[in-house]
Structures are given as structure tokens and as C-alpha cells.
CSV table of C-alpha atoms and ligand atoms in Angstrom, one decimal:
chain,number,residue,atom,x,y,z
F,1,MET,CA,23.7,11.8,31.1
F,2,LYS,CA,25.2,15.0,32.4
F,3,ASP,CA,25.4,15.2,36.2
F,4,ILE,CA,23.4,18.2,37.1
F,5,PHE,CA,24.9,18.3,40.7
F,6,PRO,CA,28.6,17.9,40.2
F,7,ALA,CA,30.3,17.1,43.5
F,8,ALA,CA,32.9,19.8,43.3
F,9,LEU,CA,30.3,22.5,42.7
F,10,VAL,CA,28.0,21.2,45.4
F,11,LYS,CA,30.9,21.2,47.8
F,12,ARG,CA,31.6,24.9,47.0
F,13,ILE,CA,27.9,25.8,47.3
F,14,VAL,CA,27.6,24.1,50.7
F,15,LYS,CA,30.7,25.6,52.0
F,16,LYS,CA,29.2,29.0,51.4
F,17,THR,CA,25.5,28.4,52.3
F,18,GLY,CA,25.7,25.7,54.9
F,19,THR,CA,23.0,23.0,55.0
F,20,PRO,CA,20.2,22.1,54.7
F,21,VAL,CA,20.1,23.8,51.3
F,22,TYR,CA,17.9,23.3,48.3
F,23,ILE,CA,19.9,23.3,45.0
F,24,TYR,CA,18.2,23.6,41.7
F,25,SER,CA,19.5,23.3,38.2
F,26,ARG,CA,18.5,26.1,35.7
F,27,HIS,CA,19.6,23.9,32.9
F,28,LYS,CA,17.4,21.0,33.9
F,29,ILE,CA,14.3,23.1,34.4
F,30,LEU,CA,14.7,24.6,30.9
F,31,GLU,CA,15.4,21.1,29.5
F,32,ASN,CA,12.1,19.9,31.0
F,33,LEU,CA,10.1,22.8,29.6
F,34,ASP,CA,11.7,22.2,26.2
F,35,ALA,CA,10.8,18.5,26.3
F,36,TYR,CA,7.2,19.5,26.8
F,37,LYS,CA,7.3,22.1,24.1
F,38,ARG,CA,8.9,19.7,21.6
F,39,SER,CA,6.5,16.9,22.4
F,40,PHE,CA,3.5,19.1,22.1
F,41,SER,CA,4.8,21.2,19.1
F,42,ALA,CA,1.8,20.3,16.9
F,43,LEU,CA,-0.7,21.6,19.5
F,44,LYS,CA,1.2,24.6,20.8
F,45,PRO,CA,-0.5,24.5,24.2
F,46,LEU,CA,-0.1,27.0,26.9
F,47,PHE,CA,2.0,25.5,29.8
F,48,CYS,CA,0.7,27.0,33.0
F,49,TYR,CA,3.4,26.1,35.5
F,50,ALA,CA,1.7,25.0,38.8
F,51,MET,CA,3.4,27.4,41.1
F,52,LYS,CA,2.7,25.3,44.2
F,53,ALA,CA,5.4,22.9,43.1
F,54,ASN,CA,8.2,25.4,43.7
F,55,SER,CA,7.2,29.1,44.0
F,56,ASN,CA,10.7,30.6,44.4
F,57,GLY,CA,10.8,33.8,42.4
F,58,ALA,CA,13.9,32.9,40.5
F,59,VAL,CA,12.4,29.5,39.4
F,60,ALA,CA,9.1,31.2,38.4
F,61,ARG,CA,10.9,34.0,36.6
F,62,LEU,CA,12.9,31.5,34.6
F,63,LEU,CA,9.7,29.7,33.4
F,64,ALA,CA,8.0,33.0,32.7
F,65,GLN,CA,10.9,34.3,30.6
F,66,ASN,CA,10.7,31.1,28.6
F,67,GLY,CA,7.1,31.4,27.6
F,68,ALA,CA,5.3,29.5,30.4
F,69,GLY,CA,2.1,30.7,32.0
F,70,ALA,CA,1.2,30.0,35.7
F,71,ASP,CA,-1.4,28.1,37.5
F,72,VAL,CA,-2.0,29.7,40.9
F,73,VAL,CA,-4.2,28.5,43.8
F,74,SER,CA,-4.1,31.4,46.2
F,75,GLY,CA,-3.7,35.1,46.4
F,76,GLY,CA,-0.1,34.5,47.5
F,77,GLU,CA,0.7,32.5,44.5
F,78,LEU,CA,-1.0,35.1,42.3
F,79,TYR,CA,1.2,37.8,43.9
F,80,ARG,CA,4.3,35.7,43.3
F,81,ALA,CA,3.3,34.9,39.7
F,82,LEU,CA,2.7,38.6,38.8
F,83,ARG,CA,5.9,39.5,40.6
F,84,ALA,CA,7.9,36.9,38.6
F,85,GLY,CA,6.7,38.5,35.4
F,86,PHE,CA,4.1,36.0,34.1
F,87,ASP,CA,1.9,37.6,31.5
F,88,PRO,CA,-1.5,38.0,33.3
F,89,ARG,CA,-3.2,36.6,30.2
F,90,LYS,CA,-1.2,33.4,30.8
F,91,ILE,CA,-2.3,33.0,34.5
F,92,ILE,CA,-5.2,30.8,35.6
F,93,PHE,CA,-6.5,30.5,39.1
F,94,SER,CA,-7.6,27.1,40.4
F,95,GLY,CA,-8.6,25.8,43.9
F,96,VAL,CA,-11.8,25.0,45.8
F,97,GLY,CA,-11.7,27.8,48.3
F,98,LYS,CA,-11.1,31.2,46.8
F,99,THR,CA,-12.0,34.2,49.0
F,100,ASP,CA,-13.8,37.3,47.6
F,101,GLY,CA,-10.5,39.2,48.1
F,102,GLU,CA,-8.5,36.6,46.1
F,103,MET,CA,-11.1,36.6,43.3
F,104,ALA,CA,-11.0,40.4,43.2
F,105,ALA,CA,-7.2,40.4,42.9
F,106,ALA,CA,-7.4,38.0,40.0
F,107,LEU,CA,-10.0,40.1,38.2
F,108,ARG,CA,-7.9,43.3,38.8
F,109,ALA,CA,-4.9,41.6,37.4
F,110,GLY,CA,-6.8,40.6,34.3
F,111,ILE,CA,-5.8,36.9,34.3
F,112,LEU,CA,-6.9,34.5,31.6
F,113,PHE,CA,-9.6,32.7,33.6
F,114,ILE,CA,-10.7,31.5,37.0
F,115,ASN,CA,-11.3,27.7,37.4
F,116,VAL,CA,-14.6,27.5,39.3
F,117,GLU,CA,-15.2,24.5,41.5
F,118,SER,CA,-18.7,24.9,43.0
F,119,PHE,CA,-22.0,26.7,42.4
F,120,GLU,CA,-21.6,28.9,45.5
F,121,GLU,CA,-18.1,29.9,44.3
F,122,LEU,CA,-19.6,30.9,40.9
F,123,ALA,CA,-22.3,33.0,42.6
F,124,ALA,CA,-19.7,34.7,44.8
F,125,LEU,CA,-17.5,35.4,41.8
F,126,GLU,CA,-20.5,36.9,40.0
F,127,ARG,CA,-21.1,39.3,42.9
F,128,VAL,CA,-17.4,40.3,43.0
F,129,ALA,CA,-17.3,40.9,39.3
F,130,ALA,CA,-20.6,42.9,39.5
F,131,ARG,CA,-19.2,45.1,42.2
F,132,MET,CA,-16.1,45.7,40.1
F,133,LYS,CA,-18.2,46.2,37.0
F,134,VAL,CA,-16.3,43.7,35.0
F,135,LYS,CA,-17.0,40.4,33.3
F,136,ALA,CA,-15.2,37.4,34.9
F,137,GLU,CA,-13.9,34.8,32.4
F,138,ILE,CA,-14.4,31.4,33.9
F,139,SER,CA,-13.8,27.7,33.3
F,140,VAL,CA,-15.6,25.0,35.3
F,141,ARG,CA,-13.4,22.3,36.9
F,142,ILE,CA,-15.0,19.0,36.0
F,143,ASN,CA,-14.7,16.0,38.3
F,144,PRO,CA,-14.7,13.3,35.6
F,145,ASP,CA,-14.6,10.5,38.1
F,146,ILE,CA,-11.5,8.9,36.7
F,147,ASP,CA,-9.0,7.1,38.9
F,148,PRO,CA,-5.4,8.2,38.1
F,149,HIS,CA,-4.0,5.3,40.1
F,150,THR,CA,-1.8,7.3,42.4
F,151,HIS,CA,-1.5,8.1,46.1
F,152,LYS,CA,-4.9,8.8,47.7
F,153,PHE,CA,-3.7,12.2,49.0
F,154,ILE,CA,-3.0,13.4,45.5
F,155,THR,CA,-6.0,11.8,43.7
F,156,THR,CA,-8.4,14.6,42.8
F,157,GLY,CA,-10.5,13.6,39.9
F,158,LYS,CA,-12.7,10.9,41.6
F,159,ILE,CA,-16.2,11.6,42.7
F,160,GLY,CA,-16.2,11.9,46.5
F,161,SER,CA,-13.1,14.2,46.5
F,162,LYS,CA,-13.6,17.9,47.3
F,163,PHE,CA,-12.4,18.9,43.8
F,164,GLY,CA,-14.5,19.9,40.8
F,165,VAL,CA,-18.1,19.3,40.0
F,166,ALA,CA,-19.9,16.4,38.3
F,167,PHE,CA,-21.1,16.8,34.7
F,168,LYS,CA,-24.7,17.3,35.6
F,169,GLU,CA,-24.0,20.2,38.0
F,170,ALA,CA,-21.3,21.6,35.6
F,171,ARG,CA,-24.0,22.0,33.0
F,172,GLN,CA,-26.0,24.1,35.4
F,173,LEU,CA,-23.0,26.2,36.2
F,174,TYR,CA,-22.3,26.9,32.5
F,175,ALA,CA,-26.0,27.8,32.0
F,176,PHE,CA,-25.8,30.2,35.0
F,177,ALA,CA,-22.6,31.8,33.7
F,178,ARG,CA,-23.9,32.1,30.2
F,179,ALA,CA,-27.0,34.0,31.5
F,180,SER,CA,-25.0,36.3,33.7
F,181,ARG,CA,-23.9,39.8,32.5
F,182,HIS,CA,-20.8,39.4,34.8
F,183,LEU,CA,-19.6,36.0,33.9
F,184,GLU,CA,-18.3,34.5,30.6
F,185,PRO,CA,-17.6,30.8,30.3
F,186,VAL,CA,-14.4,30.4,28.2
F,187,GLY,CA,-13.0,27.1,29.3
F,188,ILE,CA,-13.3,23.7,30.7
F,189,HIS,CA,-10.9,22.1,33.2
F,190,PHE,CA,-10.0,18.9,34.9
F,191,HIS,CA,-7.1,17.9,37.0
F,192,LEU,CA,-6.9,14.2,37.8
F,193,GLY,CA,-4.2,14.0,40.4
F,194,SER,CA,-0.5,14.1,40.7
F,195,GLN,CA,2.4,11.7,39.9
F,196,ILE,CA,0.4,10.0,37.2
F,197,ASP,CA,2.5,7.6,35.2
F,198,SER,CA,0.3,6.7,32.2
F,199,PRO,CA,-1.5,8.7,29.6
F,200,GLU,CA,-4.5,6.4,30.0
F,201,PRO,CA,-6.4,8.3,32.7
F,202,TYR,CA,-6.1,11.5,30.6
F,203,ALA,CA,-7.4,9.8,27.6
F,204,LYS,CA,-10.4,8.4,29.6
F,205,ALA,CA,-11.1,11.8,31.0
F,206,LEU,CA,-10.8,13.5,27.7
F,207,SER,CA,-13.2,11.2,26.0
F,208,VAL,CA,-16.0,11.9,28.6
F,209,VAL,CA,-15.2,15.6,28.7
F,210,ALA,CA,-15.3,15.7,24.8
F,211,LYS,CA,-18.9,14.4,24.9
F,212,PHE,CA,-19.8,17.0,27.5
F,213,ILE,CA,-18.3,19.8,25.4
F,214,LEU,CA,-20.6,18.8,22.5
F,215,LEU,CA,-23.5,18.9,24.9
F,216,LEU,CA,-22.5,22.4,26.0
F,217,ARG,CA,-22.3,23.5,22.3
F,218,ALA,CA,-25.8,22.3,21.8
F,219,ASP,CA,-26.8,24.4,24.9
F,220,GLY,CA,-25.2,27.4,23.2
F,221,VAL,CA,-22.0,27.5,25.3
F,222,THR,CA,-18.9,27.7,23.1
F,223,LEU,CA,-15.6,27.5,24.8
F,224,LYS,CA,-12.1,28.5,23.8
F,225,TYR,CA,-9.9,26.6,26.2
F,226,LEU,CA,-9.5,23.0,27.2
F,227,ASP,CA,-7.3,22.7,30.4
F,228,ILE,CA,-6.3,19.2,31.2
F,229,GLY,CA,-4.5,20.0,34.4
F,230,GLY,CA,-1.1,18.8,35.5
F,231,GLY,CA,-0.1,15.6,37.2
F,232,TRP,CA,2.3,14.1,34.7
F,233,GLY,CA,4.8,12.2,36.9
F,234,VAL,CA,8.4,11.6,37.3
F,235,ARG,CA,10.1,8.2,37.5
F,236,GLU,CA,10.7,7.3,41.1
F,237,GLY,CA,13.2,9.9,42.1
F,238,CYS,CA,14.5,10.5,38.6
F,239,ASP,CA,13.6,12.3,35.4
F,240,MET,CA,10.2,13.3,34.2
F,241,LEU,CA,8.3,10.6,32.2
F,242,PRO,CA,8.7,11.4,28.5
F,243,PRO,CA,5.9,13.8,27.7
F,244,GLY,CA,5.7,12.5,24.1
F,245,ILE,CA,3.5,9.6,25.1
F,246,LEU,CA,1.1,12.0,26.7
F,247,ALA,CA,1.1,14.3,23.7
F,248,ARG,CA,0.5,11.4,21.3
F,249,THR,CA,-2.4,10.1,23.4
F,250,VAL,CA,-4.2,13.4,24.0
F,251,GLY,CA,-3.3,15.1,20.6
F,252,PRO,CA,-5.9,13.5,18.3
F,253,LEU,CA,-8.7,13.9,20.9
F,254,VAL,CA,-7.8,17.6,21.5
F,255,ARG,CA,-7.4,18.4,17.8
F,256,LYS,CA,-10.9,17.0,17.1
F,257,LEU,CA,-12.4,19.5,19.6
F,258,GLY,CA,-10.6,22.5,18.1
F,259,LEU,CA,-10.0,24.2,21.5
F,260,ALA,CA,-6.8,25.8,22.7
F,261,LEU,CA,-5.0,23.3,25.0
F,262,ILE,CA,-3.7,24.2,28.4
F,263,LEU,CA,-1.6,22.0,30.7
F,264,GLU,CA,-0.6,22.7,34.3
F,265,PRO,CA,2.6,20.9,34.9
F,266,GLY,CA,4.3,21.3,38.3
F,267,ARG,CA,6.3,18.4,39.5
F,268,SER,CA,7.4,17.2,36.1
F,269,LEU,CA,9.1,20.6,35.3
F,270,VAL,CA,11.1,21.0,38.6
F,271,ALA,CA,11.3,17.7,40.6
F,272,ALA,CA,14.3,16.2,39.0
F,273,ALA,CA,16.0,19.6,38.8
F,274,GLY,CA,16.3,19.9,42.6
F,275,ALA,CA,18.2,18.3,45.4
F,276,LEU,CA,18.2,18.9,49.1
F,277,ALA,CA,21.8,18.9,50.5
F,278,VAL,CA,22.1,17.8,54.1
F,279,THR,CA,25.0,17.1,56.4
F,280,THR,CA,25.6,13.9,58.4
F,281,LEU,CA,25.5,14.8,62.1
F,282,TYR,CA,25.6,11.4,63.8
F,283,ARG,CA,25.4,7.7,63.1
F,284,LYS,CA,23.6,5.4,65.5
F,285,LYS,CA,22.1,2.0,65.8
F,286,SER,CA,18.7,1.0,67.3
F,287,GLY,CA,18.4,-2.8,67.4
F,288,PRO,CA,18.5,-4.0,63.9
F,289,LYS,CA,18.3,-0.5,62.4
F,290,ASN,CA,21.1,1.8,61.4
F,291,TYR,CA,20.5,5.5,61.4
F,292,VAL,CA,22.2,8.4,59.8
F,293,ILE,CA,21.0,11.6,61.6
F,294,THR,CA,21.3,14.7,59.4
F,295,ASP,CA,20.7,18.4,59.8
F,296,GLY,CA,17.8,18.1,57.3
F,297,ALA,CA,14.4,16.9,58.5
F,298,MET,CA,10.8,16.5,57.8
F,299,ASN,CA,10.2,20.2,58.2
F,300,ASP,CA,12.5,20.7,55.2
F,301,LEU,CA,11.2,17.9,53.1
F,302,ILE,CA,7.9,16.3,54.2
F,303,ARG,CA,7.2,14.1,51.2
F,304,PRO,CA,8.8,10.9,52.6
F,305,ALA,CA,6.9,11.2,55.9
F,306,PHE,CA,3.6,12.4,54.4
F,307,TYR,CA,3.3,10.3,51.2
F,308,GLY,CA,5.9,7.6,51.8
F,309,ALA,CA,7.7,9.2,48.9
F,310,LYS,CA,11.0,7.6,48.0
F,311,HIS,CA,13.8,10.1,47.2
F,312,PRO,CA,17.1,8.6,46.1
F,313,VAL,CA,20.0,9.5,48.4
F,314,ARG,CA,23.5,10.3,46.9
F,315,PRO,CA,26.5,10.7,49.2
F,316,LEU,CA,28.7,13.4,47.9
F,317,VAL,CA,31.8,11.5,48.8
F,318,LYS,CA,31.9,7.7,48.2
F,319,ARG,CA,33.3,6.1,51.4
F,320,PRO,CA,35.0,2.7,51.2
F,321,GLY,CA,33.5,-0.3,52.9
F,322,LYS,CA,30.5,-2.5,52.7
F,323,ALA,CA,27.1,-0.9,52.0
F,324,ARG,CA,24.5,-1.2,54.8
F,325,ARG,CA,20.9,-0.2,55.0
F,326,TYR,CA,20.3,3.1,56.6
F,327,ASP,CA,17.4,5.2,57.6
F,328,ILE,CA,18.2,8.9,57.0
F,329,ALA,CA,16.5,10.8,59.8
F,330,GLY,CA,16.4,14.4,61.0
F,331,PRO,CA,16.4,16.1,64.4
F,332,VAL,CA,12.6,16.7,64.5
F,333,CYS,CA,11.0,15.0,67.5
F,334,GLU,CA,8.8,12.6,65.6
F,335,SER,CA,9.3,9.0,64.7
F,336,GLY,CA,7.9,9.9,61.3
F,337,ASP,CA,10.8,12.2,60.7
F,338,PHE,CA,12.8,10.6,58.0
F,339,LEU,CA,14.1,11.6,54.6
F,340,ALA,CA,14.7,8.1,53.4
F,341,GLN,CA,14.3,4.6,54.8
F,342,GLY,CA,16.4,1.5,54.1
F,343,VAL,CA,18.8,3.1,51.7
F,344,SER,CA,21.9,1.1,50.9
F,345,LEU,CA,25.1,3.1,51.5
F,346,PRO,CA,28.7,2.6,52.8
F,347,MET,CA,28.8,4.2,56.2
F,348,PRO,CA,29.0,8.0,55.8
F,349,SER,CA,31.5,9.9,58.0
F,350,ARG,CA,30.3,12.7,60.3
F,351,GLY,CA,30.2,15.9,58.2
F,352,ASP,CA,29.5,14.1,54.9
F,353,ILE,CA,27.0,15.7,52.6
F,354,LEU,CA,24.1,13.7,51.3
F,355,LEU,CA,22.0,14.8,48.4
F,356,ILE,CA,18.4,13.9,48.7
F,357,LEU,CA,17.4,13.9,45.0
F,358,SER,CA,14.3,14.7,43.1
F,359,ALA,CA,13.4,17.3,45.7
F,360,GLY,CA,12.8,20.3,43.4
F,361,ALA,CA,9.0,19.9,43.5
F,362,TYR,CA,7.0,20.2,46.7
F,363,GLY,CA,10.1,20.3,48.7
F,364,PHE,CA,10.8,23.8,49.9
F,365,SER,CA,7.2,24.9,49.0
F,366,MET,CA,5.9,22.4,51.6
F,367,SER,CA,8.5,23.1,54.2
F,368,SER,CA,7.7,24.6,57.6
F,369,GLN,CA,9.4,25.9,60.7
F,370,TYR,CA,8.2,22.9,62.8
F,371,ASN,CA,10.3,22.4,65.9
F,372,SER,CA,11.3,26.1,65.4
F,373,ARG,CA,13.7,25.2,62.7
F,374,PRO,CA,14.4,28.1,60.4
F,375,ARG,CA,13.7,27.2,56.8
F,376,ALA,CA,16.5,26.2,54.5
F,377,SER,CA,18.2,28.3,51.9
F,378,GLU,CA,17.8,27.9,48.1
F,379,VAL,CA,20.4,28.1,45.4
F,380,LEU,CA,20.1,28.0,41.6
F,381,ILE,CA,23.0,26.5,39.5
F,382,THR,CA,23.1,28.8,36.5
F,383,GLY,CA,26.0,27.4,34.5
F,384,ALA,CA,28.8,24.8,34.5
F,385,ASP,CA,30.5,26.5,37.3
F,386,SER,CA,28.2,29.2,38.5
F,387,TRP,CA,25.4,29.5,41.0
F,388,ARG,CA,23.5,32.1,43.0
F,389,LEU,CA,21.6,32.2,46.3
F,390,ILE,CA,17.9,32.6,45.5
F,391,ARG,CA,16.7,32.5,49.1
F,392,GLU,CA,18.6,33.2,52.2
F,393,ARG,CA,18.4,30.8,55.1
F,394,GLU,CA,16.0,32.0,57.7
F,395,THR,CA,17.4,33.0,61.0
F,396,THR,CA,16.2,32.3,64.5
F,397,ARG,CA,15.0,35.9,64.6
F,398,ASP,CA,12.7,35.1,61.6
F,399,LEU,CA,10.9,32.6,63.8
F,400,THR,CA,9.5,35.2,66.2
F,401,GLU,CA,9.4,38.1,63.7
F,402,LYS,CA,5.5,38.3,63.6
F,403,GLU,CA,4.9,37.5,67.2
F,404,ARG,CA,3.4,40.3,69.4
K,1,LLP,N1,-3.1,21.8,38.7
K,1,LLP,C1,-3.9,21.7,39.8
K,1,LLP,C2,-5.2,22.2,39.8
K,1,LLP,C3,-3.3,21.0,40.9
K,1,LLP,O1,-4.0,20.8,42.0
K,1,LLP,C4,-2.0,20.5,40.8
K,1,LLP,C5,-1.4,19.8,41.9
K,1,LLP,C6,-1.3,20.7,39.6
K,1,LLP,C7,-1.9,21.4,38.6
K,1,LLP,C8,0.1,20.3,39.5
K,1,LLP,O2,0.3,18.9,39.6
K,1,LLP,P1,1.7,18.2,39.3
K,1,LLP,O3,2.0,18.4,37.8
K,1,LLP,O4,2.7,18.9,40.1
K,1,LLP,O5,1.5,16.8,39.6
K,1,LLP,N2,2.3,17.8,47.4
K,1,LLP,C9,2.1,16.6,46.6
K,1,LLP,C10,1.5,17.0,45.3
K,1,LLP,C11,0.3,17.8,45.4
K,1,LLP,C12,-0.3,18.2,44.1
K,1,LLP,C13,-1.4,19.1,44.2
K,1,LLP,N3,-2.0,19.6,43.0
K,1,LLP,C14,3.4,15.9,46.5
K,1,LLP,O6,4.4,16.3,47.1
K,1,LLP,O7,3.5,14.8,45.9
């Protein structure tokens, strides 16, 4: 397999940008999108990229230029999606807490539909649409009560979570929308969770949702779109799981329903395409533990601390000597500040670059300035030997920019 982060190129990048820096591969992102397209070629779905995974304009533009749509969850993401050039008719808006202003912006932009998640939200949307004298196209996010067997923080399709509505209530939402002059039900949606490693939860959800769609038809509600959300996983720290098995499982069920299919992949498109490059500052021991302290920290990549996520670590230079177990930790003043734990490496030298892999999704987008650390820069590798800066490193001045 081709190395998407060749050491010589990474060295040159880091020399220019410094660290910590997020490095993404254009080639890998497109390869992932192509894998989806090929696997689903019989169904020709709309792939609405979940912007939250990585909302950098260059990454978003790349996906927009290659036919993807966007799944947005805030006014900010809507702004970014429009700016990146996504066709508004390929944008959908999800999330449990849209404000009137955000809904109005979505209606003004003429997006494909808004995924509604509660009765009160539907009523609020109707008022906004009435004020604007337009008809809002909606889809209801179903909570199908299916366990996707993933981390509890990223499980969304189980009853008891804040997401979606149960079938009984959803039926009332569709009836309300159908009766309204300012609402038009066009789709149905579910999103089960994230980092799902088997097609089985999708199949289970689809079979109950299919029954519900038939019930809606009997109620006189005919829909155009079936949006099965995102969530398709990546192998621990590596490539996306082959989307073919997902396509083969959901294909027959979707075809039977005759609705246009929408998917909302985030992580699977960009995770493996990104790495966080950090520099080794110090080595130290604490009792039985060996630490490598780097200039990258939990504010740059919070996934290990927050979800216990395991990101493979690759030293750019292979040092001789026996491998030992290291915790890779940052300068942030928290014991939970680590990028990896117990990784086996020969001792890196001070100044050595480490690549924290599979960091293209929910890496930069979840980063913060905690401990008053300016956010990292971002780079896109565009060819065998070419790259460009797609976000400048923040400066210390940026930290106080908005303070009055
Ligand atoms: N659609 C909806 C409505 C979502 O809530 C999400 C993710 C996606 C699509 C995309 O899911 P994906 O294909 O990326 O799994 N920060 C966490 C992941 C949170 C996912 C939230 N929702 C992490 O770093 O693992």
C-alpha cells in the first residue's frame, strides 16, 4: 500500500510549518469517496459529507468538487458548506437544537431538507417558514432503538438518547407536517452512532424503518428520500472498513422501498487521510512508566482522552535500540492529557517527529485553545511531492483577539 505520509515530504512540511500540524492527503480522501461511489454504484446515493468530522474549507471543497453533498449541524457548518461550494440542494441540516436563526438561514439557502428531531422543533420551523412565506422541506429523524455496539458517547439511535423521535411520535410529526401549508415531509432519517463496524445495525434499523414507511404511505405521506446517516467505521487507526459490505446489506432493502438513498459519512472519508505531526520535547520516567512529552496535546487531539481512542503512533525516524512502552503526553496540565498510551517504540530522540495517525476526522474540528494553546496549522498534501498550507497556525494574539 502506498505510504500517504512519506517521511521526506513530512520532514519538509514540518520544517516549514512547525508542529503540531495536521497533515491530510488529498489522494486518500478522494480514494475513500471513490470507494463509496463504487460500492454503491447500483443505488447512486447522495453522499452528504458530515462536515463536523473535518470542516476545513479545502477538505470540504475537495469533496464538493467531487460530487458530495454536506450534512451540517449548525449555522456555522452551513456557512462553511455554502462557502466550500456545496450545491444547496445537496445540503441537509441535522441536530437536536437548531435555533430560529439557523433554520431561517437554511431556508434562505434553499437546502434539500431539514432533519427534524422533536415536535417543538417542527412547530418552530413551521413558524419560521410561515414568516418567510416559504415551504420547509423536512425529514424526521427516527430513533429506531437499535444498539450500534460502539462507544456510549457516540451511540445515538437508542431510546433514552437525546436524538431523534420514536416511531409513534414520528407518525404524529409527519401528520402535522402534511397538514401544514408551510411544511412538506420529503424524507426519513436515522443515524445510529459512530465508528460502527458491522452492517447489521443498519439492516436492523432499515427493516423497522421500512415497516414505518409503509405505515406512512397508508397515512398518505409519500417520501422521496431515505437518509441512513453516517457512522461507518474505520479499523482501529487504519483505513475505512470496506463500504461494499454495507452496500450489499442495505442495497436490497433500500431498492424495495424505491426511495432515493442518502448517506452521511464523516469519519470514514477523512480519518485515515489525516495525521497529527508532533515533536518530541522531553523523555522522562515516572515509576514504571516511560513518557514522551510532545508539543502536541489533548487540546489538539482530544479523542484519546475523551473516548479512549487508540491512534497508532509512527516515528518519522526509526531509532535503533530496544522498543519500550511509552505514553505519549502533551504539555496540558491534566493527567488525562495523552495522545497515546503504552505504545511500543525505540526511544525517540529529542526533536524527533511522531505522526499520530488516523487523525483526519474529529481531530482539528474538536481542537480547542485550552491552556491558552493556539490551535495547530493544517496542511493538504496535493501530489507526490506537493502540499499547501490550508490553515495557518494560530498566534498568541489570536487567543485574546475577541476579548474586550
Ligand atoms: N450524521 C449525523 C447526524 C451525525 O451525528 C454524525 C456524527 C454523522 C452523520 C457522521 O458520523 P461518522 O460517519 O463520522 O461516524 N467526535 C466523535 C464522533 C462524533 C460523531 C457525531 N455524529 C469521535 O471523535 O469519535
